Short mmCIF file of C-alpha atoms in Angstrom, two decimals:
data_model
loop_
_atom_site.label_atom_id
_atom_site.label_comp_id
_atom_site.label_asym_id
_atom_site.label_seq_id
_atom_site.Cartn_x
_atom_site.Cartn_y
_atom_site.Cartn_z
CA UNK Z 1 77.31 38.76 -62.73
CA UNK Z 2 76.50 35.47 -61.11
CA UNK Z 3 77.56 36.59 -57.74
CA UNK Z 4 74.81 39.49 -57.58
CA UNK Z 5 72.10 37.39 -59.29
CA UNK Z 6 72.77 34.99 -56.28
CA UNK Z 7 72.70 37.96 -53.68
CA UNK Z 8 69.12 39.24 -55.13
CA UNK Z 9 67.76 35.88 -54.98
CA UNK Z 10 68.98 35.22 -50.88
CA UNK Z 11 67.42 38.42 -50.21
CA UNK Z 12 64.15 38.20 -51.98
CA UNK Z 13 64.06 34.25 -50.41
CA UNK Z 14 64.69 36.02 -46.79
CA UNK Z 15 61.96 38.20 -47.71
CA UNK Z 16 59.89 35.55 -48.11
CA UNK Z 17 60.27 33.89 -45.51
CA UNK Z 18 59.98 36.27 -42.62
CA UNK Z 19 56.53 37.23 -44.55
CA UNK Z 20 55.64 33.77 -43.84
CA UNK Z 21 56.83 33.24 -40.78
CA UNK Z 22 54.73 36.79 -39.71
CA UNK Z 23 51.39 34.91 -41.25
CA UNK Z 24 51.85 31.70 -39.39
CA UNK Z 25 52.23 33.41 -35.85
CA UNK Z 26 49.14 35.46 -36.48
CA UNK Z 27 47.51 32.32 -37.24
CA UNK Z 28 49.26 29.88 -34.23
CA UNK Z 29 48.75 32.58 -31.88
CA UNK Z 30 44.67 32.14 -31.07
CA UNK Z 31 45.10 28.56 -31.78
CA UNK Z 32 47.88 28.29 -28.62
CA UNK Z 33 46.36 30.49 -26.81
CA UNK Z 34 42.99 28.11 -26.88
CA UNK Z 35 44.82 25.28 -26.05
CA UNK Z 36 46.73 26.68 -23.28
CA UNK Z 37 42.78 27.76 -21.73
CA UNK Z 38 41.28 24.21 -22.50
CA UNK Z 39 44.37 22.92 -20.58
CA UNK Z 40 44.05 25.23 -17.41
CA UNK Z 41 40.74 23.90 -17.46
CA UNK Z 42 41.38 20.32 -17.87
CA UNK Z 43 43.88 20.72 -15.17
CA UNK Z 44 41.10 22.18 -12.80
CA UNK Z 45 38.29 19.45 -13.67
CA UNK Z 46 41.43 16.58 -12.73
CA UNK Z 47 42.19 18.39 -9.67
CA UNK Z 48 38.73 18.46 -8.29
CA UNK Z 49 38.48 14.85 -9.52
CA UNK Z 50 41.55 13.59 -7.37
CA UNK Z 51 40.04 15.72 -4.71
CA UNK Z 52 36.98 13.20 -4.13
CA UNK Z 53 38.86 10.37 -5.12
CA UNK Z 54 41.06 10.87 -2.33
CA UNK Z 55 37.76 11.69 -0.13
CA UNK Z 56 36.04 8.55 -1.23
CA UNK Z 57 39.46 6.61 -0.17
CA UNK Z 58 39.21 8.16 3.17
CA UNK Z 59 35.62 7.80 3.86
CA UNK Z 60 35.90 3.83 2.92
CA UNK Z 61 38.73 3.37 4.56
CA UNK Z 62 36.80 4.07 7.79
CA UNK Z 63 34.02 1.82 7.66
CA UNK Z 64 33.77 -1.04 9.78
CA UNK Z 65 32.26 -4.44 9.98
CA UNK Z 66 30.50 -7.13 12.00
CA UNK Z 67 30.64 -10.76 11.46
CA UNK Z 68 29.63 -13.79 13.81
CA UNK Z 69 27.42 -16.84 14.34
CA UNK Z 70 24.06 -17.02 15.94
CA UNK Z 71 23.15 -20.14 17.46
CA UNK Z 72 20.95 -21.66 19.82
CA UNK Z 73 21.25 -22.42 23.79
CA UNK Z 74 22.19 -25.84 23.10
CA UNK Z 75 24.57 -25.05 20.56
CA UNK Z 76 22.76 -25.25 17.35
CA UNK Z 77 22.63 -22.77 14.55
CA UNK Z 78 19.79 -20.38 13.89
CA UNK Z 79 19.05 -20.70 11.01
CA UNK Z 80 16.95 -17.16 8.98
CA UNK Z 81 17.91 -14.79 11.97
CA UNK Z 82 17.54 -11.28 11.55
CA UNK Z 83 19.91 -8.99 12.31
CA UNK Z 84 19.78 -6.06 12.79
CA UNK Z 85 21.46 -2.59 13.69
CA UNK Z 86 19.23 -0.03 15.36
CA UNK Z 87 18.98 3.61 13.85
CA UNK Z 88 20.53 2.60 10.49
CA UNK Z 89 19.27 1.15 7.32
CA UNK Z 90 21.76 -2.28 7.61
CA UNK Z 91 20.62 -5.37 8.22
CA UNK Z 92 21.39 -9.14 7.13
CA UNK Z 93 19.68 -12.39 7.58
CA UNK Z 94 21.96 -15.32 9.03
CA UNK Z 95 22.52 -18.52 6.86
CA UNK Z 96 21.71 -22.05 7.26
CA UNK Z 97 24.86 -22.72 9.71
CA UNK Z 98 23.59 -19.28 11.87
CA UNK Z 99 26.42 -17.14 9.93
CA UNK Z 100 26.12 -13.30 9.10
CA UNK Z 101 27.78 -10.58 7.74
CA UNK Z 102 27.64 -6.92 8.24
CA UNK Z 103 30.07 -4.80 5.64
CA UNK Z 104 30.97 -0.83 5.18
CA UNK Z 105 29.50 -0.28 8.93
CA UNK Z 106 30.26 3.71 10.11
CA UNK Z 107 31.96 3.24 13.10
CA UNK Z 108 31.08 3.98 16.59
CA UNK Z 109 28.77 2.48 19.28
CA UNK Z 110 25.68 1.04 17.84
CA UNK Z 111 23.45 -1.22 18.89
CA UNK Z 112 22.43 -4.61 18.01
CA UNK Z 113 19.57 -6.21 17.90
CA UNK Z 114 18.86 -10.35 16.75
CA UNK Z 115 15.99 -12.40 16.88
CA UNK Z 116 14.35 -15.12 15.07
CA UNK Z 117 10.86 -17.29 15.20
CA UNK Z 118 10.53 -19.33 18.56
CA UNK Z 119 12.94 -17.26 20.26
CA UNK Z 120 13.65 -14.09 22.12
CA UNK Z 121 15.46 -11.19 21.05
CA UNK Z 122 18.64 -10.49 22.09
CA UNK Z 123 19.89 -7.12 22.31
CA UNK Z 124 23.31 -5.57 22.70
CA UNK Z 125 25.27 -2.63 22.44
CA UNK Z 126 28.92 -3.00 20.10
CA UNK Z 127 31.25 -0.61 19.19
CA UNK Z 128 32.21 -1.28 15.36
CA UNK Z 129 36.08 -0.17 14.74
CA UNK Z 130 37.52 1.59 12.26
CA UNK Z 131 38.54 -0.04 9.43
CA UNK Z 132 38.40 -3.41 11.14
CA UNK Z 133 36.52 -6.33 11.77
CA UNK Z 134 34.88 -7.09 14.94
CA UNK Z 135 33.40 -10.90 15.50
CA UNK Z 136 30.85 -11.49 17.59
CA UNK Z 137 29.21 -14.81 18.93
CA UNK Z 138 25.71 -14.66 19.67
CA UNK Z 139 23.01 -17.19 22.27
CA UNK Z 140 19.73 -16.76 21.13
CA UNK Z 141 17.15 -18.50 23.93
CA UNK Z 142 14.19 -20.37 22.55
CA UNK Z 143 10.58 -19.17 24.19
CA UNK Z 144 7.16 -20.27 23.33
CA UNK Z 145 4.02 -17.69 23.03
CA UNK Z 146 0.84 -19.27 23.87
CA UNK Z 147 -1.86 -17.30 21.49
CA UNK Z 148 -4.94 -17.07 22.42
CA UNK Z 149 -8.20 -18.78 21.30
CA UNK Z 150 -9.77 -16.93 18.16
CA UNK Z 151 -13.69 -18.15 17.57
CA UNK Z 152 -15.13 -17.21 14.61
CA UNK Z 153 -18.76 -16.80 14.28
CA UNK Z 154 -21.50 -16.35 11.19
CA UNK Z 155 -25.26 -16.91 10.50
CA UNK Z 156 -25.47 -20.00 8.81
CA UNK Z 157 -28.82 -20.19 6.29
CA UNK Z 158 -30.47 -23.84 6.57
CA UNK Z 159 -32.55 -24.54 3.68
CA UNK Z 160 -33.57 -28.00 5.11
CA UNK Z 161 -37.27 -28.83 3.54
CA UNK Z 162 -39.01 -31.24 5.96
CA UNK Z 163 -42.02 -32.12 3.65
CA UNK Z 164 -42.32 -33.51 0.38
CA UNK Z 165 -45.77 -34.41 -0.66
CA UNK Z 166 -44.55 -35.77 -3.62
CA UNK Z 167 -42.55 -38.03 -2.36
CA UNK Z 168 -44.31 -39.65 0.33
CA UNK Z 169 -48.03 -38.71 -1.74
CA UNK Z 170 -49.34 -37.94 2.14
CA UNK Z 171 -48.37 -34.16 4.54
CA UNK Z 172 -45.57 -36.07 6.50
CA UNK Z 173 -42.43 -34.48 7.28
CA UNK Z 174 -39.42 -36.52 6.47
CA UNK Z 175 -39.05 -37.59 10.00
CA UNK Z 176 -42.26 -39.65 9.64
CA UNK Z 177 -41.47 -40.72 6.30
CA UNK Z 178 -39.41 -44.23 5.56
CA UNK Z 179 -38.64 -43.33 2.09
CA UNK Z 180 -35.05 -41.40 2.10
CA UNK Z 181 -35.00 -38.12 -0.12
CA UNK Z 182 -33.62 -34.98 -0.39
CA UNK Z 183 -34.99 -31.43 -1.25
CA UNK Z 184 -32.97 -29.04 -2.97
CA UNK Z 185 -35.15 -25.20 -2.50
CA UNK Z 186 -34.81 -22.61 -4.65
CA UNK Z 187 -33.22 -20.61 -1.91
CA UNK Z 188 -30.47 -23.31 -2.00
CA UNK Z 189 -29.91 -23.05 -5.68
CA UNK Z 190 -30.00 -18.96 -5.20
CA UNK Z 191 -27.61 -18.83 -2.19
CA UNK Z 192 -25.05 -21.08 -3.86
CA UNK Z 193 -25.56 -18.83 -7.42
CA UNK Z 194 -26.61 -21.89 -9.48
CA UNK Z 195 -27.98 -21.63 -13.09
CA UNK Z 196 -27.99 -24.83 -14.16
CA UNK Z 197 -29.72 -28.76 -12.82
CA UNK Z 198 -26.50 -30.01 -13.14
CA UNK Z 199 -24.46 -27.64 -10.58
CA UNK Z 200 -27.91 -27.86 -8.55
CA UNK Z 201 -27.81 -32.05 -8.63
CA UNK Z 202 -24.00 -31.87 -7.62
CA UNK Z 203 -25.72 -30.63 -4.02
CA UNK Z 204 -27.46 -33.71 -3.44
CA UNK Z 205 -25.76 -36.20 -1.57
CA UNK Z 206 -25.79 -39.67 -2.55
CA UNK Z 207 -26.40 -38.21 -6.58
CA UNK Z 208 -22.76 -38.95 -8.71
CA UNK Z 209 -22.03 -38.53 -12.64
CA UNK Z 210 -24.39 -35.83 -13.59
CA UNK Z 211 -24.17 -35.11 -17.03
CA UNK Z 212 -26.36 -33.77 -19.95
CA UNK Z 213 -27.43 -36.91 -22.03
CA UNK Z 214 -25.79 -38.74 -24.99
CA UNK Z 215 -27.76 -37.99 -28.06
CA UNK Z 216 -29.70 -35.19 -26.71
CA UNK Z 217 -28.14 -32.19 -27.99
CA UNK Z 218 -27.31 -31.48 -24.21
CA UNK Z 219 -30.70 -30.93 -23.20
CA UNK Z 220 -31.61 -34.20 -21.08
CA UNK Z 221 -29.77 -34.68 -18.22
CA UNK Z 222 -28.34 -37.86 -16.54
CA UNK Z 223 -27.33 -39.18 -13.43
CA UNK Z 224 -26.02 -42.59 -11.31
CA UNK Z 225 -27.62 -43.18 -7.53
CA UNK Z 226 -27.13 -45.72 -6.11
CA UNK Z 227 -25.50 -47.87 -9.32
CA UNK Z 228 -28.41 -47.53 -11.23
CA UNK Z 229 -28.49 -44.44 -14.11
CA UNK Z 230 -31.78 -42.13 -13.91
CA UNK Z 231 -33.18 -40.66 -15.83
CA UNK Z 232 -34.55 -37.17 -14.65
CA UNK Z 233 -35.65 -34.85 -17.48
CA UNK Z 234 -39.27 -36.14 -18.23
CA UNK Z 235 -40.29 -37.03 -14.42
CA UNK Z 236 -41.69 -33.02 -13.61
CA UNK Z 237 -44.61 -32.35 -10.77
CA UNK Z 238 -44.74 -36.13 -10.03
CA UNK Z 239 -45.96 -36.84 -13.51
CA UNK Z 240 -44.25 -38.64 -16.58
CA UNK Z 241 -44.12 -36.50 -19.62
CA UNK Z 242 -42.95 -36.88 -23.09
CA UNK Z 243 -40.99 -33.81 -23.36
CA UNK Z 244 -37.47 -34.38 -23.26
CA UNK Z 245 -36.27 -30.59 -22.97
CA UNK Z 246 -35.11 -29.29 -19.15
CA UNK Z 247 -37.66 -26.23 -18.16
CA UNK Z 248 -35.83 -23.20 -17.17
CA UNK Z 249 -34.53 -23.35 -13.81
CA UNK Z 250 -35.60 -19.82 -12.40
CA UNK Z 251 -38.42 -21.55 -13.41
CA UNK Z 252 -37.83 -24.32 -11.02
CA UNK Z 253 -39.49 -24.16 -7.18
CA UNK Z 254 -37.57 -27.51 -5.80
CA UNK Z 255 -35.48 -30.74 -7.26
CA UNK Z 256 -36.74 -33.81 -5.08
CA UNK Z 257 -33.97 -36.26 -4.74
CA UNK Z 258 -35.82 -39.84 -4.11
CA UNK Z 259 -33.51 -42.79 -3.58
CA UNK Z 260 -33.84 -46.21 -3.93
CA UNK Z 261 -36.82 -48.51 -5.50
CA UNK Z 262 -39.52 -46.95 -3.57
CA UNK Z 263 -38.96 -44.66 -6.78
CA UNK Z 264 -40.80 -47.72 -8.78
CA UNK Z 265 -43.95 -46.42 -7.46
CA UNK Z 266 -44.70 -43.60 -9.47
CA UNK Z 267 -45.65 -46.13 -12.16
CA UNK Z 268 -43.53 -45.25 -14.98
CA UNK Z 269 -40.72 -46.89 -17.05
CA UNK Z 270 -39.01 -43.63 -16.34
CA UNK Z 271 -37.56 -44.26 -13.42
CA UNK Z 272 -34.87 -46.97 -11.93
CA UNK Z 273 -34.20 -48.89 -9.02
CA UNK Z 274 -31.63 -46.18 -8.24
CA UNK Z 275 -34.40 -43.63 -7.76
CA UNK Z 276 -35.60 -40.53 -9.46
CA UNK Z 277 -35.57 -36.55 -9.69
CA UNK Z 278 -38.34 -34.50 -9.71
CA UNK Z 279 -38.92 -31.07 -11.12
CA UNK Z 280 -41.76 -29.34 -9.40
CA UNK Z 281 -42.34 -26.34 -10.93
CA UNK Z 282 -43.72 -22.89 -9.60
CA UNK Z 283 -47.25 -22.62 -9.11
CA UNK Z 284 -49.57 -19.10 -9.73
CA UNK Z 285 -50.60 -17.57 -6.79
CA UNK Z 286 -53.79 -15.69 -7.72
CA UNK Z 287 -51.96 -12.55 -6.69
CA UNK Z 288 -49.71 -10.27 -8.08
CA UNK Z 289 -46.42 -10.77 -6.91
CA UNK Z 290 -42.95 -11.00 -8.07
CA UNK Z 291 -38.75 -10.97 -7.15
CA UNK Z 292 -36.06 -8.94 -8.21
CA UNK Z 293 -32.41 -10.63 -7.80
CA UNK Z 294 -29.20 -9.19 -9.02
CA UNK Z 295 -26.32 -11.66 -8.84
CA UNK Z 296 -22.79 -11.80 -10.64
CA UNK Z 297 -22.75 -14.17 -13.76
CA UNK Z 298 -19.17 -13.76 -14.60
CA UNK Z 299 -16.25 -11.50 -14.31
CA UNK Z 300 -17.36 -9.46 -17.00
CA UNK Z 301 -21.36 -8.54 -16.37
CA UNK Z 302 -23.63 -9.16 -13.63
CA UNK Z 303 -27.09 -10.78 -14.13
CA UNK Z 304 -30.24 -9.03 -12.89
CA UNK Z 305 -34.06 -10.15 -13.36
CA UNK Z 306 -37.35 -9.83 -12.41
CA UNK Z 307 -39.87 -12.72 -11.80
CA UNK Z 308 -43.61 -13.30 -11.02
CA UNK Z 309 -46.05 -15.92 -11.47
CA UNK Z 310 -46.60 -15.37 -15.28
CA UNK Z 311 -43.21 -13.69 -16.58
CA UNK Z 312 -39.52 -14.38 -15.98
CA UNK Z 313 -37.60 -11.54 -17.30
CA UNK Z 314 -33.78 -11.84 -16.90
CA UNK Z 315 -30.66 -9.58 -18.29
CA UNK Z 316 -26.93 -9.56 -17.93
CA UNK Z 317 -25.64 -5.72 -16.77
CA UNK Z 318 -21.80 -5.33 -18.27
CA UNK Z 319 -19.43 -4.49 -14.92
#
């Protein structure tokens, strides 16, 4: 009885098992077939890659390359020369001692061309081996270019005023006049874009440490000639005045620079043994007239206006 129990159960267990063995090869079969494609294709993707490997190898191992020394006639190096070879895109600039290098060179004839500043250039034709080094020694001789003269020419605007009624109280040009002054025009102040007395005073020779006045809430304005400090915003039209406020300089026909004591004889406690500055101021016409100007304030707007004997209109025009 136990010998045919144990017969059933080996057969139904080889049953089993064959059952199982059909399942896993319907399974395994797709899955090895897969692999077995990615791996053709792997195989393909490292073939082409040992292809260009082996090109790269090949192409490298037939460069060339040119290395030397460039130096002068009497044996010194060049120092910054250029060198270059013609029809290609390589070039290299020689070092302090005059030494260069030229790497992964096709080969074949090329040709070779050096030069550098204060000498000539020096040409010749080399033949760059294969997958060698080929040295070359090159005598660069010094030459001088003599350039020619260059003259440069402009209109230059003279604003020199040669009268000065104020200063001298009589119609004498300046030639005729001992006292020493200097006029500064309005066409001065407008060529050199001036807005202010003390960029305008900085034009006057002889006229140092301008500055806008202690005390004055930077409306009177200050300056040294001659060792002495003047004071210059009350002296305007010859006159003394007790106004301490600077008038508007578009406002303002001329500054009169007058140096020196002869300054004492306007008669006023306003003025110094340095000198003084006078503000003389524009006068009407009796016509109608006016200016338009348009100059650049800053680097953000540019300032336009429109002036005539009774009205001074000015505006700043954004860029």
């Amino acid at each position: 009885m136990i010998t045919i129990l144990t017969k059933i159960w080996d057969s139904s267990n080889f049953h089993i098992d064959t059952s199982l063995r059909a399942k896993m090869a319907e399974r395994t079969l797709p899955a090895l077939l897969n692999s077995n494609l990615k791996y053709k294709r792997m195989k393909k993707k490292l073939s082409l890659l040992a292809v260009l490997l082996v090109s790269t190898l090949c192409l490298m191992a037939q460069k060339g390359a040119i290395k030397g020394r460039v130096i002068a006639a009497d044996g010194t190096p060049v120092a910054g020369a250029i060198i270059n070879v013609l029809q290609t895109n390589y070039n290299t600039v020689a070092d302090d001692d005059g030494r260069f290098q030229l790497s992964n060179l096709p080969p074949g004839n090329r040709l070779l061309q050096v030069g550098a500043l204060g000498y000539a250039d020096y040409r010749t034709q080399v033949t760059v081996p294969e997958n060698a080094e080929l040295t070359l020694d090159i005598t660069l001789q010094q030459t001088s270019v003599e350039l020619s003269d260059i003259t440069v020419t402009a209109p230059a605007a003279v604003y020199a005023e040669k009268r000065s009624s104020t200063a001298s109280r009589m119609p004498i040009t300046n030639l005729e006049n001992p006292q020493v002054y200097t006029v500064l025009p309005k066409e001065l102040m407008r060529a050199q874009l001036i807005s202010d007395y003390q960029s305008a005073l900085n034009s006057a020779p002889g006229v140092s440490n301008v500055n806008y006045g202690p005390g004055s809430g930077g409306i009177g304005l200050w300056a040294y000639m001659r060792g002495f400090n003047v004071q210059t915003a009350t002296i305007r039209n010859g006159l003394a005045t007790n106004f301490v406020t600077l008038s508007d300089p578009y406002n303002t026909e001329r500054l009169e620079v007058i140096k020196g004591p002869v300054g004492t004889l306007f008669g006023t406690t306003l003025v110094s043994y340095g000198g003084l500055i006078n503000q003389e101021t524009k006068k009407p016409l009796g016509v109608r007239r006016g200016e338009l100007g348009q100059q650049p304030a800053d680097s953000r707007c540019e300032s336009a206006g429109l002036e005539d004997a009774q009205h001074t209109v000015q505006c700043f025009l954004p860029k």
